[in-house]
PDB file of C-alpha atoms in Angstrom:
ATOM      1  CA  MET A 125       0.028   0.014  -0.054  1.00  0.00           C
ATOM      2  CA  GLU A 126       1.362   3.406  -0.990  1.00  0.00           C
ATOM      3  CA  GLN A 127       1.862   5.760   1.964  1.00  0.00           C
ATOM      4  CA  ARG A 128       1.366   9.564   2.152  1.00  0.00           C
ATOM      5  CA  ASN A 129       2.149  12.091   4.832  1.00  0.00           C
ATOM      6  CA  LEU A 130      -0.713  14.069   6.243  1.00  0.00           C
ATOM      7  CA  GLY A 131       1.055  17.425   6.254  1.00  0.00           C
ATOM      8  CA  SER A 132       4.436  18.257   7.558  1.00  0.00           C
ATOM      9  CA  SER A 133       3.288  17.645  11.151  1.00  0.00           C
ATOM     10  CA  GLY A 134       0.783  14.755  10.754  1.00  0.00           C
ATOM     11  CA  PRO A 135       1.106  11.017  10.575  1.00  0.00           C
ATOM     12  CA  ARG A 136       2.067   8.825   7.692  1.00  0.00           C
ATOM     13  CA  VAL A 137      -0.969   6.975   6.427  1.00  0.00           C
ATOM     14  CA  SER A 138      -2.188   4.792   3.569  1.00  0.00           C
ATOM     15  CA  ALA A 139      -2.851   6.681   0.280  1.00  0.00           C
ATOM     16  CA  LEU A 140      -6.486   5.780   0.544  1.00  0.00           C
ATOM     17  CA  GLY A 141      -8.457   6.046   3.809  1.00  0.00           C
ATOM     18  CA  LEU A 142     -11.820   4.446   4.730  1.00  0.00           C
ATOM     19  CA  GLY A 143     -14.662   6.704   5.610  1.00  0.00           C
ATOM     20  CA  THR A 144     -17.155   4.898   7.806  1.00  0.00           C
ATOM     21  CA  MET A 145     -20.100   7.307   8.115  1.00  0.00           C
ATOM     22  CA  GLY A 146     -22.414   5.262   5.820  1.00  0.00           C
ATOM     23  CA  MET A 147     -22.087   2.211   8.078  1.00  0.00           C
ATOM     24  CA  SER A 148     -24.056   4.008  10.739  1.00  0.00           C
ATOM     25  CA  ASP A 149     -25.908   6.952   9.334  1.00  0.00           C
ATOM     26  CA  LEU A 150     -27.362   9.120   6.493  1.00  0.00           C
ATOM     27  CA  TYR A 151     -27.213   6.503   3.697  1.00  0.00           C
ATOM     28  CA  GLY A 152     -30.008   4.315   4.892  1.00  0.00           C
ATOM     29  CA  PRO A 153     -29.722   0.911   6.582  1.00  0.00           C
ATOM     30  CA  ALA A 154     -26.356  -0.889   6.682  1.00  0.00           C
ATOM     31  CA  ASP A 155     -25.471  -4.414   7.625  1.00  0.00           C
ATOM     32  CA  GLU A 156     -23.309  -4.247  10.849  1.00  0.00           C
ATOM     33  CA  THR A 157     -21.566  -7.620  10.222  1.00  0.00           C
ATOM     34  CA  GLU A 158     -20.710  -6.572   6.624  1.00  0.00           C
ATOM     35  CA  SER A 159     -19.531  -3.222   7.945  1.00  0.00           C
ATOM     36  CA  VAL A 160     -17.041  -4.945  10.379  1.00  0.00           C
ATOM     37  CA  ASN A 161     -15.976  -7.316   7.615  1.00  0.00           C
ATOM     38  CA  THR A 162     -15.401  -4.324   5.289  1.00  0.00           C
ATOM     39  CA  ILE A 163     -13.190  -2.594   7.952  1.00  0.00           C
ATOM     40  CA  HIS A 164     -11.199  -5.811   8.365  1.00  0.00           C
ATOM     41  CA  ALA A 165     -10.794  -6.135   4.648  1.00  0.00           C
ATOM     42  CA  ALA A 166      -9.589  -2.662   4.414  1.00  0.00           C
ATOM     43  CA  LEU A 167      -7.019  -3.120   7.196  1.00  0.00           C
ATOM     44  CA  ASP A 168      -5.874  -6.403   5.658  1.00  0.00           C
ATOM     45  CA  ALA A 169      -5.338  -4.542   2.431  1.00  0.00           C
ATOM     46  CA  GLY A 170      -3.070  -2.006   4.010  1.00  0.00           C
ATOM     47  CA  VAL A 171      -5.475   0.818   4.708  1.00  0.00           C
ATOM     48  CA  THR A 172      -4.437   2.464   7.945  1.00  0.00           C
ATOM     49  CA  LEU A 173      -6.695   5.570   8.101  1.00  0.00           C
ATOM     50  CA  LEU A 174     -10.154   5.192   9.432  1.00  0.00           C
ATOM     51  CA  ASP A 175     -12.353   8.243   9.594  1.00  0.00           C
ATOM     52  CA  THR A 176     -15.434   8.751  11.740  1.00  0.00           C
ATOM     53  CA  GLY A 177     -17.522  11.337  13.641  1.00  0.00           C
ATOM     54  CA  ASP A 178     -18.831  11.009  17.170  1.00  0.00           C
ATOM     55  CA  PHE A 179     -22.233  12.067  15.890  1.00  0.00           C
ATOM     56  CA  TYR A 180     -22.424   9.316  13.234  1.00  0.00           C
ATOM     57  CA  GLY A 181     -25.338   7.262  14.374  1.00  0.00           C
ATOM     58  CA  ALA A 182     -25.131   9.203  17.683  1.00  0.00           C
ATOM     59  CA  GLY A 183     -22.001   7.284  18.673  1.00  0.00           C
ATOM     60  CA  HIS A 184     -22.754   4.020  16.926  1.00  0.00           C
ATOM     61  CA  ASN A 185     -19.987   4.441  14.336  1.00  0.00           C
ATOM     62  CA  GLU A 186     -17.316   4.839  17.029  1.00  0.00           C
ATOM     63  CA  MET A 187     -18.642   1.743  18.822  1.00  0.00           C
ATOM     64  CA  LEU A 188     -18.553  -0.087  15.494  1.00  0.00           C
ATOM     65  CA  ILE A 189     -14.939   0.877  14.964  1.00  0.00           C
ATOM     66  CA  GLY A 190     -14.024  -0.128  18.421  1.00  0.00           C
ATOM     67  CA  ARG A 191     -15.673  -3.513  17.857  1.00  0.00           C
ATOM     68  CA  ALA A 192     -13.751  -3.990  14.493  1.00  0.00           C
ATOM     69  CA  LEU A 193     -10.475  -3.150  16.062  1.00  0.00           C
ATOM     70  CA  ARG A 194     -10.662  -5.649  18.955  1.00  0.00           C
ATOM     71  CA  GLY A 195      -7.696  -8.027  18.572  1.00  0.00           C
ATOM     72  CA  ARG A 196      -5.937  -5.716  16.157  1.00  0.00           C
ATOM     73  CA  ASP A 197      -2.774  -3.782  16.541  1.00  0.00           C
ATOM     74  CA  ARG A 198      -4.106  -0.296  17.693  1.00  0.00           C
ATOM     75  CA  ASP A 199      -0.903   1.472  16.954  1.00  0.00           C
ATOM     76  CA  SER A 200      -1.098   0.418  13.215  1.00  0.00           C
ATOM     77  CA  VAL A 201      -4.246   2.318  12.725  1.00  0.00           C
ATOM     78  CA  THR A 202      -4.821   6.039  12.442  1.00  0.00           C
ATOM     79  CA  ILE A 203      -8.271   6.991  13.710  1.00  0.00           C
ATOM     80  CA  SER A 204      -9.539  10.439  12.694  1.00  0.00           C
ATOM     81  CA  VAL A 205     -12.628  11.739  14.664  1.00  0.00           C
ATOM     82  CA  LYS A 206     -14.734  14.810  14.034  1.00  0.00           C
ATOM     83  CA  PHE A 207     -16.684  16.229  16.962  1.00  0.00           C
ATOM     84  CA  GLY A 208     -19.118  19.038  17.743  1.00  0.00           C
ATOM     85  CA  SER A 209     -22.148  18.411  15.672  1.00  0.00           C
ATOM     86  CA  LEU A 210     -25.253  17.975  17.864  1.00  0.00           C
ATOM     87  CA  ARG A 211     -27.992  15.544  17.374  1.00  0.00           C
ATOM     88  CA  ASP A 212     -31.435  14.899  18.752  1.00  0.00           C
ATOM     89  CA  PRO A 213     -33.297  11.647  19.440  1.00  0.00           C
ATOM     90  CA  GLU A 214     -35.114  11.857  16.064  1.00  0.00           C
ATOM     91  CA  GLY A 215     -31.789  11.973  14.252  1.00  0.00           C
ATOM     92  CA  GLY A 216     -32.057  15.703  13.518  1.00  0.00           C
ATOM     93  CA  TRP A 217     -29.359  18.337  13.877  1.00  0.00           C
ATOM     94  CA  GLY A 218     -28.956  20.943  16.569  1.00  0.00           C
ATOM     95  CA  GLY A 219     -25.988  23.000  15.495  1.00  0.00           C
ATOM     96  CA  HIS A 220     -22.376  22.834  16.650  1.00  0.00           C
ATOM     97  CA  ASP A 221     -20.642  23.123  19.979  1.00  0.00           C
ATOM     98  CA  SER A 222     -16.837  23.645  20.034  1.00  0.00           C
ATOM     99  CA  ARG A 223     -16.399  25.250  23.398  1.00  0.00           C
ATOM    100  CA  PRO A 224     -13.331  24.017  25.436  1.00  0.00           C
ATOM    101  CA  GLN A 225     -15.481  22.236  27.937  1.00  0.00           C
ATOM    102  CA  ALA A 226     -17.417  20.554  25.072  1.00  0.00           C
ATOM    103  CA  VAL A 227     -14.079  19.379  23.638  1.00  0.00           C
ATOM    104  CA  ARG A 228     -13.163  17.585  26.841  1.00  0.00           C
ATOM    105  CA  ASN A 229     -16.688  16.074  27.135  1.00  0.00           C
ATOM    106  CA  PHE A 230     -16.951  14.811  23.572  1.00  0.00           C
ATOM    107  CA  LEU A 231     -13.357  13.379  23.742  1.00  0.00           C
ATOM    108  CA  ALA A 232     -14.191  11.469  26.965  1.00  0.00           C
ATOM    109  CA  TYR A 233     -17.199   9.747  25.367  1.00  0.00           C
ATOM    110  CA  THR A 234     -15.165   9.063  22.143  1.00  0.00           C
ATOM    111  CA  LEU A 235     -12.292   7.280  23.980  1.00  0.00           C
ATOM    112  CA  ARG A 236     -14.759   5.078  25.773  1.00  0.00           C
ATOM    113  CA  ARG A 237     -16.756   4.154  22.583  1.00  0.00           C
ATOM    114  CA  LEU A 238     -13.652   3.519  20.592  1.00  0.00           C
ATOM    115  CA  ASP A 239     -12.150   1.561  23.621  1.00  0.00           C
ATOM    116  CA  THR A 240      -8.896   3.310  23.158  1.00  0.00           C
ATOM    117  CA  ASP A 241      -6.578   5.704  25.121  1.00  0.00           C
ATOM    118  CA  HIS A 242      -5.982   8.197  22.340  1.00  0.00           C
ATOM    119  CA  VAL A 243      -7.371   9.604  19.147  1.00  0.00           C
ATOM    120  CA  ASP A 244      -4.830  10.050  16.312  1.00  0.00           C
ATOM    121  CA  ILE A 245      -6.398  13.094  14.694  1.00  0.00           C
ATOM    122  CA  TYR A 246      -9.161  15.087  16.403  1.00  0.00           C
ATOM    123  CA  ARG A 247     -11.017  17.826  14.623  1.00  0.00           C
ATOM    124  CA  PRO A 248     -14.155  20.020  14.972  1.00  0.00           C
ATOM    125  CA  SER A 249     -16.715  18.911  12.288  1.00  0.00           C
ATOM    126  CA  ARG A 250     -17.688  22.517  11.477  1.00  0.00           C
ATOM    127  CA  LEU A 251     -16.820  26.028  12.595  1.00  0.00           C
ATOM    128  CA  ASP A 252     -18.816  27.000  15.629  1.00  0.00           C
ATOM    129  CA  PRO A 253     -19.640  30.725  14.980  1.00  0.00           C
ATOM    130  CA  ALA A 254     -20.030  31.268  18.742  1.00  0.00           C
ATOM    131  CA  VAL A 255     -16.546  30.104  19.664  1.00  0.00           C
ATOM    132  CA  PRO A 256     -13.183  31.631  18.403  1.00  0.00           C
ATOM    133  CA  ILE A 257     -11.347  28.845  16.620  1.00  0.00           C
ATOM    134  CA  GLU A 258      -8.269  29.723  18.795  1.00  0.00           C
ATOM    135  CA  GLU A 259     -10.200  28.581  21.909  1.00  0.00           C
ATOM    136  CA  THR A 260     -11.266  25.286  20.299  1.00  0.00           C
ATOM    137  CA  ILE A 261      -7.799  24.450  18.994  1.00  0.00           C
ATOM    138  CA  GLY A 262      -6.224  25.471  22.286  1.00  0.00           C
ATOM    139  CA  ALA A 263      -8.497  23.042  24.052  1.00  0.00           C
ATOM    140  CA  ILE A 264      -7.486  20.228  21.697  1.00  0.00           C
ATOM    141  CA  ALA A 265      -3.874  21.148  22.111  1.00  0.00           C
ATOM    142  CA  GLU A 266      -4.213  20.554  25.895  1.00  0.00           C
ATOM    143  CA  GLN A 267      -5.387  17.066  25.071  1.00  0.00           C
ATOM    144  CA  VAL A 268      -2.329  16.565  22.818  1.00  0.00           C
ATOM    145  CA  LYS A 269      -0.116  17.529  25.791  1.00  0.00           C
ATOM    146  CA  ALA A 270      -2.066  15.042  27.946  1.00  0.00           C
ATOM    147  CA  GLY A 271      -1.475  12.291  25.404  1.00  0.00           C
ATOM    148  CA  ARG A 272      -5.188  11.660  24.514  1.00  0.00           C
ATOM    149  CA  VAL A 273      -4.836  13.202  21.184  1.00  0.00           C
ATOM    150  CA  ARG A 274      -1.869  12.880  18.723  1.00  0.00           C
ATOM    151  CA  HIS A 275      -2.656  15.431  15.990  1.00  0.00           C
ATOM    152  CA  VAL A 276      -5.087  18.342  15.410  1.00  0.00           C
ATOM    153  CA  GLY A 277      -7.112  18.618  12.262  1.00  0.00           C
ATOM    154  CA  LEU A 278      -9.765  20.842  10.668  1.00  0.00           C
ATOM    155  CA  SER A 279     -12.888  20.164   8.647  1.00  0.00           C
ATOM    156  CA  GLU A 280     -14.645  22.432   6.004  1.00  0.00           C
ATOM    157  CA  VAL A 281     -13.097  25.688   6.987  1.00  0.00           C
ATOM    158  CA  GLY A 282     -11.774  28.654   4.923  1.00  0.00           C
ATOM    159  CA  VAL A 283      -8.379  30.355   4.660  1.00  0.00           C
ATOM    160  CA  GLU A 284      -8.710  32.798   7.507  1.00  0.00           C
ATOM    161  CA  THR A 285      -9.800  30.067   9.832  1.00  0.00           C
ATOM    162  CA  ILE A 286      -7.010  27.803   8.765  1.00  0.00           C
ATOM    163  CA  ARG A 287      -4.398  30.484   9.389  1.00  0.00           C
ATOM    164  CA  ARG A 288      -5.849  31.352  12.902  1.00  0.00           C
ATOM    165  CA  ALA A 289      -6.037  27.716  13.889  1.00  0.00           C
ATOM    166  CA  HIS A 290      -2.526  26.920  12.663  1.00  0.00           C
ATOM    167  CA  SER A 291      -1.116  29.825  14.642  1.00  0.00           C
ATOM    168  CA  VAL A 292      -2.300  28.141  17.868  1.00  0.00           C
ATOM    169  CA  HIS A 293      -1.130  24.534  17.156  1.00  0.00           C
ATOM    170  CA  PRO A 294       0.279  22.819  14.016  1.00  0.00           C
ATOM    171  CA  ILE A 295      -2.628  21.446  11.974  1.00  0.00           C
ATOM    172  CA  SER A 296      -2.012  18.051  10.396  1.00  0.00           C
ATOM    173  CA  ASP A 297      -4.748  18.133   7.772  1.00  0.00           C
ATOM    174  CA  LEU A 298      -7.890  19.772   6.578  1.00  0.00           C
ATOM    175  CA  GLN A 299     -10.762  17.399   5.788  1.00  0.00           C
ATOM    176  CA  ILE A 300     -12.830  18.810   2.920  1.00  0.00           C
ATOM    177  CA  GLU A 301     -15.044  17.554   0.117  1.00  0.00           C
ATOM    178  CA  TYR A 302     -12.885  17.197  -3.038  1.00  0.00           C
ATOM    179  CA  SER A 303     -13.955  15.433  -6.210  1.00  0.00           C
ATOM    180  CA  LEU A 304     -14.444  16.054  -9.839  1.00  0.00           C
ATOM    181  CA  LEU A 305     -17.824  17.566  -8.996  1.00  0.00           C
ATOM    182  CA  SER A 306     -16.588  19.515  -5.945  1.00  0.00           C
ATOM    183  CA  ARG A 307     -13.448  21.543  -6.701  1.00  0.00           C
ATOM    184  CA  GLY A 308     -13.919  24.667  -4.639  1.00  0.00           C
ATOM    185  CA  VAL A 309     -10.764  23.763  -2.554  1.00  0.00           C
ATOM    186  CA  GLU A 310      -8.698  24.556  -5.612  1.00  0.00           C
ATOM    187  CA  THR A 311      -9.474  28.182  -5.526  1.00  0.00           C
ATOM    188  CA  GLU A 312      -7.512  29.366  -2.411  1.00  0.00           C
ATOM    189  CA  ILE A 313      -7.689  26.691   0.211  1.00  0.00           C
ATOM    190  CA  LEU A 314      -5.396  24.161  -1.247  1.00  0.00           C
ATOM    191  CA  ASP A 315      -2.640  26.678  -1.893  1.00  0.00           C
ATOM    192  CA  THR A 316      -2.974  27.921   1.730  1.00  0.00           C
ATOM    193  CA  CYS A 317      -2.672  24.294   3.123  1.00  0.00           C
ATOM    194  CA  ARG A 318       0.440  23.733   0.928  1.00  0.00           C
ATOM    195  CA  GLU A 319       1.994  26.996   2.116  1.00  0.00           C
ATOM    196  CA  LEU A 320       1.502  25.954   5.776  1.00  0.00           C
ATOM    197  CA  GLY A 321       2.359  22.355   5.356  1.00  0.00           C
ATOM    198  CA  ILE A 322      -1.084  21.083   5.988  1.00  0.00           C
ATOM    199  CA  GLY A 323      -2.368  17.897   4.289  1.00  0.00           C
ATOM    200  CA  VAL A 324      -5.799  17.360   2.805  1.00  0.00           C
ATOM    201  CA  THR A 325      -8.034  14.374   3.414  1.00  0.00           C
ATOM    202  CA  ALA A 326     -10.570  14.448   0.684  1.00  0.00           C
ATOM    203  CA  TYR A 327     -14.077  13.086   1.424  1.00  0.00           C
ATOM    204  CA  GLY A 328     -16.898  12.700  -0.992  1.00  0.00           C
ATOM    205  CA  VAL A 329     -14.569  11.679  -3.777  1.00  0.00           C
ATOM    206  CA  LEU A 330     -17.408   9.774  -5.520  1.00  0.00           C
ATOM    207  CA  SER A 331     -19.867  12.575  -4.647  1.00  0.00           C
ATOM    208  CA  ARG A 332     -21.892  10.330  -2.456  1.00  0.00           C
ATOM    209  CA  GLY A 333     -22.400   7.716  -5.222  1.00  0.00           C
ATOM    210  CA  LEU A 334     -22.998   9.978  -8.131  1.00  0.00           C
ATOM    211  CA  LEU A 335     -19.512   9.276  -9.520  1.00  0.00           C
ATOM    212  CA  SER A 336     -19.623   5.593  -8.643  1.00  0.00           C
ATOM    213  CA  GLY A 337     -20.935   4.614 -12.034  1.00  0.00           C
ATOM    214  CA  HIS A 338     -23.551   2.551 -10.305  1.00  0.00           C
ATOM    215  CA  TRP A 339     -26.223   5.254  -9.727  1.00  0.00           C
ATOM    216  CA  ARG A 340     -29.468   4.840 -11.598  1.00  0.00           C
ATOM    217  CA  PRO A 341     -31.953   7.780 -12.072  1.00  0.00           C
ATOM    218  CA  ASP A 342     -34.820   5.602 -10.991  1.00  0.00           C
ATOM    219  CA  ARG A 343     -33.187   4.486  -7.743  1.00  0.00           C
ATOM    220  CA  GLN A 344     -35.541   4.504  -4.844  1.00  0.00           C
ATOM    221  CA  LEU A 345     -33.968   5.866  -1.718  1.00  0.00           C
ATOM    222  CA  THR A 346     -34.679   4.471   1.732  1.00  0.00           C
ATOM    223  CA  SER A 347     -35.834   6.488   4.727  1.00  0.00           C
ATOM    224  CA  GLY A 348     -32.944   8.233   6.381  1.00  0.00           C
ATOM    225  CA  ASP A 349     -30.881   8.601   3.193  1.00  0.00           C
ATOM    226  CA  PHE A 350     -29.939  12.276   2.981  1.00  0.00           C
ATOM    227  CA  ARG A 351     -29.405  12.107  -0.674  1.00  0.00           C
ATOM    228  CA  GLY A 352     -33.225  12.325  -0.970  1.00  0.00           C
ATOM    229  CA  VAL A 353     -32.866  16.050  -0.068  1.00  0.00           C
ATOM    230  CA  SER A 354     -29.518  16.636  -1.801  1.00  0.00           C
ATOM    231  CA  PRO A 355     -29.668  19.124  -4.679  1.00  0.00           C
ATOM    232  CA  ARG A 356     -27.394  17.151  -6.840  1.00  0.00           C
ATOM    233  CA  PHE A 357     -29.705  14.038  -6.716  1.00  0.00           C
ATOM    234  CA  SER A 358     -32.914  15.806  -7.596  1.00  0.00           C
ATOM    235  CA  GLY A 359     -34.789  16.455 -10.794  1.00  0.00           C
ATOM    236  CA  ASP A 360     -32.877  18.144 -13.665  1.00  0.00           C
ATOM    237  CA  ASN A 361     -29.762  18.372 -11.571  1.00  0.00           C
ATOM    238  CA  LEU A 362     -29.522  14.575 -11.362  1.00  0.00           C
ATOM    239  CA  THR A 363     -30.107  14.272 -15.111  1.00  0.00           C
ATOM    240  CA  ALA A 364     -27.337  16.734 -15.814  1.00  0.00           C
ATOM    241  CA  ASN A 365     -24.862  15.146 -13.421  1.00  0.00           C
ATOM    242  CA  LEU A 366     -25.489  11.644 -14.736  1.00  0.00           C
ATOM    243  CA  ARG A 367     -24.559  12.926 -18.220  1.00  0.00           C
ATOM    244  CA  LEU A 368     -21.259  13.953 -16.785  1.00  0.00           C
ATOM    245  CA  VAL A 369     -20.842  10.476 -15.360  1.00  0.00           C
ATOM    246  CA  GLU A 370     -21.587   8.901 -18.797  1.00  0.00           C
ATOM    247  CA  ALA A 371     -18.895  11.067 -20.291  1.00  0.00           C
ATOM    248  CA  LEU A 372     -16.456   9.929 -17.690  1.00  0.00           C
ATOM    249  CA  ARG A 373     -17.442   6.362 -18.326  1.00  0.00           C
ATOM    250  CA  GLY A 374     -15.889   6.712 -21.824  1.00  0.00           C
ATOM    251  CA  VAL A 375     -12.579   7.555 -20.269  1.00  0.00           C
ATOM    252  CA  ALA A 376     -12.930   4.660 -17.847  1.00  0.00           C
ATOM    253  CA  ASP A 377     -13.685   2.240 -20.631  1.00  0.00           C
ATOM    254  CA  SER A 378     -10.581   3.328 -22.585  1.00  0.00           C
ATOM    255  CA  ARG A 379      -8.472   2.394 -19.592  1.00  0.00           C
ATOM    256  CA  GLY A 380     -10.288  -0.835 -18.788  1.00  0.00           C
ATOM    257  CA  ALA A 381     -11.285   0.652 -15.431  1.00  0.00           C
ATOM    258  CA  THR A 382     -14.564   1.600 -13.690  1.00  0.00           C
ATOM    259  CA  VAL A 383     -15.978   5.077 -13.382  1.00  0.00           C
ATOM    260  CA  ALA A 384     -15.360   5.024  -9.640  1.00  0.00           C
ATOM    261  CA  GLN A 385     -11.694   3.999 -10.118  1.00  0.00           C
ATOM    262  CA  VAL A 386     -11.108   6.864 -12.530  1.00  0.00           C
ATOM    263  CA  ALA A 387     -12.827   9.343 -10.172  1.00  0.00           C
ATOM    264  CA  ILE A 388     -10.683   8.148  -7.188  1.00  0.00           C
ATOM    265  CA  ALA A 389      -7.501   8.040  -9.246  1.00  0.00           C
ATOM    266  CA  TRP A 390      -8.053  11.671 -10.301  1.00  0.00           C
ATOM    267  CA  VAL A 391      -8.153  12.746  -6.693  1.00  0.00           C
ATOM    268  CA  LEU A 392      -5.088  10.757  -5.934  1.00  0.00           C
ATOM    269  CA  SER A 393      -3.343  12.615  -8.834  1.00  0.00           C
ATOM    270  CA  ARG A 394      -4.025  15.996  -7.178  1.00  0.00           C
ATOM    271  CA  GLY A 395      -0.872  15.704  -5.070  1.00  0.00           C
ATOM    272  CA  GLU A 396       1.080  13.588  -2.630  1.00  0.00           C
ATOM    273  CA  ASP A 397      -0.433  15.713   0.141  1.00  0.00           C
ATOM    274  CA  VAL A 398      -4.058  14.681  -0.720  1.00  0.00           C
ATOM    275  CA  VAL A 399      -5.421  11.427   0.786  1.00  0.00           C
ATOM    276  CA  PRO A 400      -8.887  10.395  -0.522  1.00  0.00           C
ATOM    277  CA  LEU A 401     -11.367   8.795   1.735  1.00  0.00           C
ATOM    278  CA  VAL A 402     -13.540   6.213   0.197  1.00  0.00           C
ATOM    279  CA  GLY A 403     -16.935   5.511   1.815  1.00  0.00           C
ATOM    280  CA  ALA A 404     -17.342   1.776   1.037  1.00  0.00           C
ATOM    281  CA  ARG A 405     -19.811  -0.035   3.128  1.00  0.00           C
ATOM    282  CA  ARG A 406     -19.326  -3.444   1.513  1.00  0.00           C
ATOM    283  CA  ARG A 407     -16.255  -5.540   0.558  1.00  0.00           C
ATOM    284  CA  ASP A 408     -17.060  -5.563  -3.124  1.00  0.00           C
ATOM    285  CA  ARG A 409     -17.185  -1.768  -3.242  1.00  0.00           C
ATOM    286  CA  LEU A 410     -14.058  -1.494  -1.219  1.00  0.00           C
ATOM    287  CA  ALA A 411     -12.171  -3.850  -3.678  1.00  0.00           C
ATOM    288  CA  GLU A 412     -13.333  -1.735  -6.555  1.00  0.00           C
ATOM    289  CA  SER A 413     -12.121   1.472  -4.757  1.00  0.00           C
ATOM    290  CA  LEU A 414      -8.699  -0.094  -3.977  1.00  0.00           C
ATOM    291  CA  GLY A 415      -8.302  -0.768  -7.671  1.00  0.00           C
ATOM    292  CA  ALA A 416      -7.834   2.953  -8.195  1.00  0.00           C
ATOM    293  CA  LEU A 417      -4.341   2.633  -6.603  1.00  0.00           C
ATOM    294  CA  ASP A 418      -3.234   0.562  -9.651  1.00  0.00           C
ATOM    295  CA  LEU A 419      -4.575   3.122 -12.109  1.00  0.00           C
ATOM    296  CA  ALA A 420      -1.931   5.658 -13.060  1.00  0.00           C
ATOM    297  CA  LEU A 421      -3.567   8.407 -15.089  1.00  0.00           C
ATOM    298  CA  SER A 422      -1.365   9.683 -17.804  1.00  0.00           C
ATOM    299  CA  ALA A 423      -1.348  13.458 -18.966  1.00  0.00           C
ATOM    300  CA  ASP A 424      -3.670  12.441 -21.894  1.00  0.00           C
ATOM    301  CA  ASP A 425      -5.924  10.621 -19.430  1.00  0.00           C
ATOM    302  CA  LEU A 426      -6.162  13.615 -17.154  1.00  0.00           C
ATOM    303  CA  ALA A 427      -6.964  15.837 -20.075  1.00  0.00           C
ATOM    304  CA  ALA A 428      -9.698  13.458 -21.182  1.00  0.00           C
ATOM    305  CA  VAL A 429     -11.157  13.529 -17.674  1.00  0.00           C
ATOM    306  CA  GLU A 430     -11.140  17.350 -17.645  1.00  0.00           C
ATOM    307  CA  ARG A 431     -13.064  17.355 -21.011  1.00  0.00           C
ATOM    308  CA  ALA A 432     -15.564  14.803 -19.648  1.00  0.00           C
ATOM    309  CA  VAL A 433     -16.121  16.657 -16.353  1.00  0.00           C
ATOM    310  CA  PRO A 434     -14.940  20.309 -16.655  1.00  0.00           C
ATOM    311  CA  ALA A 435     -14.491  22.164 -13.379  1.00  0.00           C
ATOM    312  CA  GLY A 436     -17.661  23.889 -12.302  1.00  0.00           C
ATOM    313  CA  THR A 437     -20.133  21.890 -14.259  1.00  0.00           C
ATOM    314  CA  ALA A 438     -21.827  20.018 -11.423  1.00  0.00           C
ATOM    315  CA  ALA A 439     -25.471  20.864 -11.254  1.00  0.00           C
ATOM    316  CA  GLY A 440     -26.737  21.806  -7.789  1.00  0.00           C
ATOM    317  CA  THR A 441     -24.890  22.652  -4.535  1.00  0.00           C
ATOM    318  CA  ARG A 442     -23.162  19.869  -2.664  1.00  0.00           C
ATOM    319  CA  TYR A 443     -25.492  20.266   0.385  1.00  0.00           C
ATOM    320  CA  ALA A 444     -29.009  21.748   0.746  1.00  0.00           C
ATOM    321  CA  VAL A 445     -28.950  25.477   1.211  1.00  0.00           C
ATOM    322  CA  PRO A 446     -29.456  25.482   5.070  1.00  0.00           C
ATOM    323  CA  LEU A 447     -26.456  23.157   5.413  1.00  0.00           C
ATOM    324  CA  MET A 448     -24.330  25.192   3.043  1.00  0.00           C
ATOM    325  CA  GLN A 449     -24.571  28.052   5.507  1.00  0.00           C
ATOM    326  CA  HIS A 450     -22.610  25.981   7.998  1.00  0.00           C
ATOM    327  CA  LEU A 451     -19.595  25.669   5.714  1.00  0.00           C
ATOM    328  CA  ASP A 452     -16.871  28.133   6.524  1.00  0.00           C
ATOM    329  CA  SER A 453     -15.039  26.754   3.459  1.00  0.00           C
ATOM    330  CA  GLU A 454     -17.711  28.215   1.146  1.00  0.00           C
ATOM    331  CA  ARG A 455     -17.598  31.846   2.387  1.00  0.00           C
TER     332      ARG A 455
END
């Protein structure tokens, strides 16, 4: 497995990480046994980076990872945890809390659910507008000194916030959506991260299934699948986005690869400081995603990909409008 550094101060991890959100939340029902088997298959294949959030399934996802890691070498796995997003018993959302006392509280529960004594990368899931980022990062830095956190990360924040956070404690990486359909990071954020020696963990590399090559326009979504209210999956937007996917399929066919593999390989090609997270919930989808590591895109391939899916051609915002307002990275 190829290895990459998460920034100049962060850990060395596998070139592909596994995002586990869909095993517990937001994509409809998942099979817990298959989820654990998928995590095991990823680890056995050399994947060392597991990404979660303490609010995925209201803690279920952390407990799932804790279960999957029993009997495994804890030090061979890098666990990245997002915190701060508030949930209610109905599965709804209640804003964000990144106060220093909340940092300590959330971390205490995370360590218990993961059954570990430390988190490798700890990051606020979104910017809390009520709390200066310096206070939040300072609270995490205290946990670094205590040995409960190894590295400090950020998620979905803009240039100013990145600089302010990094002035308090070295930031290992910024987690942000980055795919052929979501390229806003390329405007200023990516350059800032590189200037400061901050890595990028790219989530949504398959645009929540749109770029998988498996999405059908008549697919019926189950209850609890947030793609049912996602602008890119609705009406004319979905039709337009699937046209882009079919154009990309032509590039994939020419290389004897799948659409998903080309989409992941494209993100891998963005730089040695970019680590894509794949959100596979099943072993067959994981195996397909791992195949992207063997797909080296030539200059001609990359040009063909750009022609198939030009920057800025995605139809619809990546989140519904109310959720877009929580993205400091979009301001």
